[in-house]
Amino acid sequence: MKKSVIEDVFSGVGSTFSAAGYISRHGMMWVYAYIFLLIVLAGIGGWSLSSLLGEIVGDWTESLFNISEEEQGGWLSYVASGVGTFSWLVSKIVGIILMCLVCGYVVLILLSPVFSCLAEKTIKIELGRDTPFAFFTLLWCILRGVAIALRNMVIQLFFTVVLLLIGLIPGVGIFTTIAIFIINAYFLGFAMTDYAMEALKMSIGDSSRYAWGHKGQMTGVGLLYAVVSGLPFVGVYMAIMISPLCVVAGSLQMTETVKSGDLIVSK
């Protein structure tokens, strides 16, 4: 019997928490060697980009006052300096927020080869489906993962911008914030689960239809990732750490659906 959306959400969340023990039991801890390298690169790159954005906007804002040499040290120069500093701070915060929004998909793109291996190993353990290694098959898995991540990122950012604009209407901000969070969790969960869908030989169209028909499952898988990635400063790095859990959780959800007979896949 098909589960309700709420049951699917709780099932997805439960799989995410149980995935930690699953990864440890089945010898998948090697993935964290790649995770550590990505955290270092994300820290250096993310901070540098947000600082650069802040400097550019701060200098540009300060230059708008067009202060002459005679006016240096006057009240107008202090105002210009203050506005420039404020703009730098706001730009840096916006840069960090944007980094958090796209971080989930950057992680998915950079770790696509690793996540494909995790999904295939989980499918093999749970369903006994062994996929022989082939370079072009792995390349296709990576390209598909990148395509799904980019597709979902664009759609998610579109809805996020629309909801942010709607949120400017007094009294509806809290509802649009909740909606943005749910949409974020859904699309991240879909991207995390698609590695298992590809391992099960589902087309992109079939994967999209399955994800929409199992919205609760996708949302549950992406929920913890969405919560963690939204945390200030440390969220980016914590999200990278738990991303393998979400991929394995999505794979476990797919194998459970196959075992229950609710999804028929080709051999």
mmCIF file of C-alpha atoms in Angstrom:
data_model
loop_
_atom_site.group_PDB
_atom_site.id
_atom_site.type_symbol
_atom_site.label_atom_id
_atom_site.label_comp_id
_atom_site.label_asym_id
_atom_site.label_seq_id
_atom_site.Cartn_x
_atom_site.Cartn_y
_atom_site.Cartn_z
ATOM 1 C CA MET A 1 0.000 0.000 0.000
ATOM 2 C CA LYS A 2 1.315 3.412 -0.985
ATOM 3 C CA LYS A 3 2.460 5.530 1.943
ATOM 4 C CA SER A 4 1.128 9.012 2.624
ATOM 5 C CA VAL A 5 3.340 12.029 1.963
ATOM 6 C CA ILE A 6 3.982 12.488 5.690
ATOM 7 C CA GLU A 7 4.930 8.818 6.107
ATOM 8 C CA ASP A 8 7.288 9.132 3.155
ATOM 9 C CA VAL A 9 8.931 12.196 4.721
ATOM 10 C CA PHE A 10 9.563 10.388 8.011
ATOM 11 C CA SER A 11 10.796 7.308 6.139
ATOM 12 C CA GLY A 12 13.292 9.426 4.184
ATOM 13 C CA VAL A 13 14.536 11.178 7.319
ATOM 14 C CA GLY A 14 14.878 7.844 9.122
ATOM 15 C CA SER A 15 16.930 6.413 6.253
ATOM 16 C CA THR A 16 19.283 9.393 6.443
ATOM 17 C CA PHE A 17 20.052 8.771 10.107
ATOM 18 C CA SER A 18 20.442 5.004 9.634
ATOM 19 C CA ALA A 19 22.754 5.546 6.638
ATOM 20 C CA ALA A 20 25.681 6.412 8.944
ATOM 21 C CA GLY A 21 25.792 2.904 10.376
ATOM 22 C CA TYR A 22 25.145 1.422 6.938
ATOM 23 C CA ILE A 23 28.154 3.206 5.434
ATOM 24 C CA SER A 24 30.369 2.038 8.296
ATOM 25 C CA ARG A 25 29.188 -1.604 8.123
ATOM 26 C CA HIS A 26 29.640 -1.936 4.387
ATOM 27 C CA GLY A 27 33.101 -0.416 3.970
ATOM 28 C CA MET A 28 32.154 2.898 2.404
ATOM 29 C CA MET A 29 34.117 5.146 4.756
ATOM 30 C CA TRP A 30 36.690 5.784 2.023
ATOM 31 C CA VAL A 31 34.341 8.466 0.695
ATOM 32 C CA TYR A 32 35.396 10.817 3.495
ATOM 33 C CA ALA A 33 38.915 11.126 2.085
ATOM 34 C CA TYR A 34 37.338 12.942 -0.861
ATOM 35 C CA ILE A 35 35.027 14.851 1.485
ATOM 36 C CA PHE A 36 37.962 16.255 3.475
ATOM 37 C CA LEU A 37 39.634 17.556 0.308
ATOM 38 C CA LEU A 38 36.386 19.180 -0.831
ATOM 39 C CA ILE A 39 35.897 20.886 2.527
ATOM 40 C CA VAL A 40 39.344 22.477 2.262
ATOM 41 C CA LEU A 41 38.675 23.670 -1.280
ATOM 42 C CA ALA A 42 35.178 24.932 -0.393
ATOM 43 C CA GLY A 43 36.537 26.889 2.552
ATOM 44 C CA ILE A 44 39.248 28.605 0.536
ATOM 45 C CA GLY A 45 37.133 29.246 -2.558
ATOM 46 C CA GLY A 46 33.923 30.274 -0.801
ATOM 47 C CA TRP A 47 35.553 32.761 1.543
ATOM 48 C CA SER A 48 37.683 34.243 -1.238
ATOM 49 C CA LEU A 49 34.690 34.748 -3.544
ATOM 50 C CA SER A 50 32.500 36.327 -0.856
ATOM 51 C CA SER A 51 35.390 38.640 0.167
ATOM 52 C CA LEU A 52 35.976 39.651 -3.454
ATOM 53 C CA LEU A 53 32.274 40.441 -3.902
ATOM 54 C CA GLY A 54 32.307 42.543 -0.735
ATOM 55 C CA GLU A 55 35.384 44.506 -1.805
ATOM 56 C CA ILE A 56 34.018 45.230 -5.288
ATOM 57 C CA VAL A 57 30.607 46.396 -4.066
ATOM 58 C CA GLY A 58 32.084 48.377 -1.153
ATOM 59 C CA ASP A 59 34.552 50.244 -3.382
ATOM 60 C CA TRP A 60 31.885 50.879 -6.033
ATOM 61 C CA THR A 61 29.426 52.257 -3.473
ATOM 62 C CA GLU A 62 32.058 54.513 -1.930
ATOM 63 C CA SER A 63 33.073 55.830 -5.357
ATOM 64 C CA LEU A 64 29.506 56.981 -6.051
ATOM 65 C CA PHE A 65 30.055 59.898 -3.663
ATOM 66 C CA ASN A 66 32.816 61.226 -5.957
ATOM 67 C CA ILE A 67 34.704 62.957 -3.120
ATOM 68 C CA SER A 68 37.408 65.395 -4.189
ATOM 69 C CA GLU A 69 40.790 65.745 -2.485
ATOM 70 C CA GLU A 70 39.592 68.934 -0.751
ATOM 71 C CA GLU A 71 36.678 67.060 0.811
ATOM 72 C CA GLN A 72 38.857 64.276 2.202
ATOM 73 C CA GLY A 73 38.506 64.190 5.989
ATOM 74 C CA GLY A 74 35.182 66.044 5.889
ATOM 75 C CA TRP A 75 31.823 64.680 7.008
ATOM 76 C CA LEU A 76 30.958 63.526 3.495
ATOM 77 C CA SER A 77 34.039 61.339 3.320
ATOM 78 C CA TYR A 78 33.050 59.685 6.606
ATOM 79 C CA VAL A 79 29.556 59.057 5.262
ATOM 80 C CA ALA A 80 30.992 57.564 2.080
ATOM 81 C CA SER A 81 33.343 55.363 4.097
ATOM 82 C CA GLY A 82 30.487 54.220 6.341
ATOM 83 C CA VAL A 83 28.215 53.430 3.403
ATOM 84 C CA GLY A 84 31.034 51.578 1.693
ATOM 85 C CA THR A 85 31.739 49.509 4.802
ATOM 86 C CA PHE A 86 28.037 48.722 5.219
ATOM 87 C CA SER A 87 27.765 47.706 1.552
ATOM 88 C CA TRP A 88 30.847 45.498 1.941
ATOM 89 C CA LEU A 89 29.283 43.765 4.947
ATOM 90 C CA VAL A 90 25.902 43.274 3.257
ATOM 91 C CA SER A 91 27.551 42.000 0.079
ATOM 92 C CA LYS A 92 29.666 39.554 2.054
ATOM 93 C CA ILE A 93 26.577 38.229 3.861
ATOM 94 C CA VAL A 94 24.682 37.958 0.555
ATOM 95 C CA GLY A 95 27.662 36.164 -0.949
ATOM 96 C CA ILE A 96 27.690 33.646 1.892
ATOM 97 C CA ILE A 97 23.919 33.112 1.573
ATOM 98 C CA LEU A 98 24.211 32.548 -2.173
ATOM 99 C CA MET A 99 27.097 30.174 -1.574
ATOM 100 C CA CYS A 100 24.890 28.214 0.831
ATOM 101 C CA LEU A 101 22.070 28.096 -1.733
ATOM 102 C CA VAL A 102 24.234 26.684 -4.499
ATOM 103 C CA CYS A 103 26.574 24.722 -2.244
ATOM 104 C CA GLY A 104 24.338 21.668 -2.237
ATOM 105 C CA TYR A 105 24.512 21.389 -5.985
ATOM 106 C CA VAL A 106 28.213 22.227 -6.188
ATOM 107 C CA VAL A 107 28.819 19.304 -3.820
ATOM 108 C CA LEU A 108 26.644 17.032 -5.965
ATOM 109 C CA ILE A 109 28.505 18.036 -9.110
ATOM 110 C CA LEU A 110 32.020 17.693 -7.679
ATOM 111 C CA LEU A 111 31.276 14.415 -5.927
ATOM 112 C CA SER A 112 29.182 12.841 -8.713
ATOM 113 C CA PRO A 113 31.692 10.011 -9.387
ATOM 114 C CA VAL A 114 31.828 9.147 -5.666
ATOM 115 C CA PHE A 115 28.062 9.312 -5.226
ATOM 116 C CA SER A 116 27.509 7.107 -8.280
ATOM 117 C CA CYS A 117 29.754 4.465 -6.709
ATOM 118 C CA LEU A 118 27.927 4.713 -3.370
ATOM 119 C CA ALA A 119 24.535 4.294 -5.022
ATOM 120 C CA GLU A 120 25.657 1.350 -7.154
ATOM 121 C CA LYS A 121 27.199 -0.424 -4.158
ATOM 122 C CA THR A 122 24.009 0.070 -2.111
ATOM 123 C CA ILE A 123 21.894 -1.277 -4.974
ATOM 124 C CA LYS A 124 24.207 -4.300 -5.253
ATOM 125 C CA ILE A 125 24.015 -5.029 -1.514
ATOM 126 C CA GLU A 126 20.245 -4.635 -1.262
ATOM 127 C CA LEU A 127 19.069 -6.059 -4.599
ATOM 128 C CA GLY A 128 22.016 -8.166 -5.747
ATOM 129 C CA ARG A 129 22.302 -6.150 -8.957
ATOM 130 C CA ASP A 130 25.969 -6.072 -9.965
ATOM 131 C CA THR A 131 26.986 -3.403 -12.467
ATOM 132 C CA PRO A 132 30.334 -4.292 -14.112
ATOM 133 C CA PHE A 133 32.730 -1.355 -14.281
ATOM 134 C CA ALA A 134 32.820 0.451 -17.606
ATOM 135 C CA PHE A 135 34.474 3.825 -18.155
ATOM 136 C CA PHE A 136 31.770 5.183 -20.463
ATOM 137 C CA THR A 137 29.030 3.998 -18.112
ATOM 138 C CA LEU A 138 30.705 5.826 -15.233
ATOM 139 C CA LEU A 139 31.141 8.909 -17.433
ATOM 140 C CA TRP A 140 27.446 8.844 -18.303
ATOM 141 C CA CYS A 141 26.535 8.538 -14.613
ATOM 142 C CA ILE A 142 28.672 11.579 -13.832
ATOM 143 C CA LEU A 143 27.229 13.645 -16.696
ATOM 144 C CA ARG A 144 23.697 12.664 -15.742
ATOM 145 C CA GLY A 145 24.316 13.597 -12.104
ATOM 146 C CA VAL A 146 25.679 16.983 -13.186
ATOM 147 C CA ALA A 147 22.713 17.555 -15.524
ATOM 148 C CA ILE A 148 20.150 16.699 -12.832
ATOM 149 C CA ALA A 149 21.949 18.874 -10.269
ATOM 150 C CA LEU A 150 22.091 21.874 -12.622
ATOM 151 C CA ARG A 151 18.458 21.396 -13.689
ATOM 152 C CA ASN A 152 17.254 21.225 -10.106
ATOM 153 C CA MET A 153 19.418 24.178 -9.054
ATOM 154 C CA VAL A 154 17.960 26.426 -11.782
ATOM 155 C CA ILE A 155 14.369 25.429 -10.980
ATOM 156 C CA GLN A 156 14.936 25.823 -7.249
ATOM 157 C CA LEU A 157 16.554 29.247 -7.614
ATOM 158 C CA PHE A 158 13.675 30.389 -9.833
ATOM 159 C CA PHE A 159 11.050 29.415 -7.271
ATOM 160 C CA THR A 160 13.197 30.846 -4.470
ATOM 161 C CA VAL A 161 13.379 34.257 -6.160
ATOM 162 C CA VAL A 162 9.627 34.230 -6.888
ATOM 163 C CA LEU A 163 8.785 33.304 -3.301
ATOM 164 C CA LEU A 164 11.198 35.910 -1.919
ATOM 165 C CA LEU A 165 9.391 38.573 -3.952
ATOM 166 C CA ILE A 166 6.019 37.295 -2.752
ATOM 167 C CA GLY A 167 7.418 37.346 0.781
ATOM 168 C CA LEU A 168 7.721 41.127 0.562
ATOM 169 C CA ILE A 169 3.937 41.263 0.978
ATOM 170 C CA PRO A 170 3.254 41.944 4.681
ATOM 171 C CA GLY A 171 2.094 38.907 6.613
ATOM 172 C CA VAL A 172 3.103 36.196 4.135
ATOM 173 C CA GLY A 173 6.866 36.148 4.743
ATOM 174 C CA ILE A 174 6.718 33.234 7.207
ATOM 175 C CA PHE A 175 4.774 31.088 4.729
ATOM 176 C CA THR A 176 7.095 31.796 1.818
ATOM 177 C CA THR A 177 10.106 30.987 4.036
ATOM 178 C CA ILE A 178 8.610 27.583 4.878
ATOM 179 C CA ALA A 179 7.779 26.991 1.199
ATOM 180 C CA ILE A 180 11.356 27.831 0.153
ATOM 181 C CA PHE A 181 12.720 25.386 2.712
ATOM 182 C CA ILE A 182 10.410 22.556 1.546
ATOM 183 C CA ILE A 183 11.244 23.190 -2.120
ATOM 184 C CA ASN A 184 14.947 23.171 -1.249
ATOM 185 C CA ALA A 185 14.616 19.833 0.563
ATOM 186 C CA TYR A 186 12.606 18.286 -2.302
ATOM 187 C CA PHE A 187 15.023 19.179 -5.085
ATOM 188 C CA LEU A 188 18.097 18.248 -3.050
ATOM 189 C CA GLY A 189 16.494 14.925 -2.132
ATOM 190 C CA PHE A 190 15.671 14.285 -5.782
ATOM 191 C CA ALA A 191 19.260 15.011 -6.838
ATOM 192 C CA MET A 192 20.630 12.752 -4.080
ATOM 193 C CA THR A 193 18.268 9.898 -5.009
ATOM 194 C CA ASP A 194 18.838 10.140 -8.751
ATOM 195 C CA TYR A 195 22.154 8.312 -8.445
ATOM 196 C CA ALA A 196 20.210 5.221 -7.371
ATOM 197 C CA MET A 197 17.599 5.818 -10.077
ATOM 198 C CA GLU A 198 20.344 5.816 -12.686
ATOM 199 C CA ALA A 199 21.833 2.635 -11.202
ATOM 200 C CA LEU A 200 18.382 1.071 -11.619
ATOM 201 C CA LYS A 201 18.458 2.107 -15.323
ATOM 202 C CA MET A 202 15.646 4.635 -15.012
ATOM 203 C CA SER A 203 15.584 7.370 -17.646
ATOM 204 C CA ILE A 204 15.699 11.028 -16.617
ATOM 205 C CA GLY A 205 12.021 11.344 -17.549
ATOM 206 C CA ASP A 206 11.068 8.301 -15.449
ATOM 207 C CA SER A 207 13.157 9.613 -12.568
ATOM 208 C CA SER A 208 11.408 12.987 -12.680
ATOM 209 C CA ARG A 209 7.974 11.358 -12.704
ATOM 210 C CA TYR A 210 8.919 9.038 -9.856
ATOM 211 C CA ALA A 211 10.285 11.935 -7.790
ATOM 212 C CA TRP A 212 7.123 13.992 -8.290
ATOM 213 C CA GLY A 213 4.966 10.979 -7.422
ATOM 214 C CA HIS A 214 7.009 10.428 -4.238
ATOM 215 C CA LYS A 215 7.402 14.024 -3.090
ATOM 216 C CA GLY A 216 7.469 13.045 0.574
ATOM 217 C CA GLN A 217 10.257 10.538 0.017
ATOM 218 C CA MET A 218 12.407 13.073 -1.864
ATOM 219 C CA THR A 219 11.730 15.766 0.737
ATOM 220 C CA GLY A 220 12.594 13.409 3.597
ATOM 221 C CA VAL A 221 15.907 12.428 1.997
ATOM 222 C CA GLY A 222 16.875 16.074 1.413
ATOM 223 C CA LEU A 223 15.477 17.458 4.672
ATOM 224 C CA LEU A 224 18.534 17.082 6.910
ATOM 225 C CA TYR A 225 20.805 18.389 4.152
ATOM 226 C CA ALA A 226 18.561 21.432 3.660
ATOM 227 C CA VAL A 227 18.529 22.173 7.402
ATOM 228 C CA VAL A 228 22.282 21.828 7.815
ATOM 229 C CA SER A 229 23.253 23.757 4.667
ATOM 230 C CA GLY A 230 21.203 26.724 5.878
ATOM 231 C CA LEU A 231 23.236 27.144 9.057
ATOM 232 C CA PRO A 232 25.447 30.252 9.061
ATOM 233 C CA PHE A 233 29.132 29.755 8.181
ATOM 234 C CA VAL A 234 29.502 26.091 9.259
ATOM 235 C CA GLY A 235 26.474 24.867 7.304
ATOM 236 C CA VAL A 236 28.396 24.478 4.055
ATOM 237 C CA TYR A 237 30.958 22.160 5.617
ATOM 238 C CA MET A 238 28.459 20.173 7.672
ATOM 239 C CA ALA A 239 26.360 19.657 4.543
ATOM 240 C CA ILE A 240 29.371 18.249 2.706
ATOM 241 C CA MET A 241 29.948 15.838 5.594
ATOM 242 C CA ILE A 242 26.408 14.448 5.560
ATOM 243 C CA SER A 243 25.976 14.346 1.772
ATOM 244 C CA PRO A 244 27.028 10.650 1.518
ATOM 245 C CA LEU A 245 24.369 9.815 4.125
ATOM 246 C CA CYS A 246 21.709 11.408 1.938
ATOM 247 C CA VAL A 247 22.861 9.536 -1.176
ATOM 248 C CA VAL A 248 22.805 6.199 0.642
ATOM 249 C CA ALA A 249 19.445 7.108 2.226
ATOM 250 C CA GLY A 250 17.993 7.838 -1.218
ATOM 251 C CA SER A 251 19.386 4.523 -2.500
ATOM 252 C CA LEU A 252 17.864 2.633 0.442
ATOM 253 C CA GLN A 253 14.505 4.298 -0.194
ATOM 254 C CA MET A 254 14.633 3.202 -3.834
ATOM 255 C CA THR A 255 15.545 -0.393 -2.989
ATOM 256 C CA GLU A 256 12.723 -0.511 -0.438
ATOM 257 C CA THR A 257 10.275 0.625 -3.120
ATOM 258 C CA VAL A 258 11.559 -2.047 -5.506
ATOM 259 C CA LYS A 259 11.326 -4.760 -2.847
ATOM 260 C CA SER A 260 7.754 -3.776 -2.014
ATOM 261 C CA GLY A 261 6.745 -4.152 -5.653
ATOM 262 C CA ASP A 262 5.733 -0.498 -6.025
ATOM 263 C CA LEU A 263 8.472 0.026 -8.601
ATOM 264 C CA ILE A 264 9.305 -2.391 -11.386
ATOM 265 C CA VAL A 265 12.742 -1.931 -12.924
ATOM 266 C CA SER A 266 14.498 -3.677 -15.770
ATOM 267 C CA LYS A 267 17.022 -6.398 -14.985
#
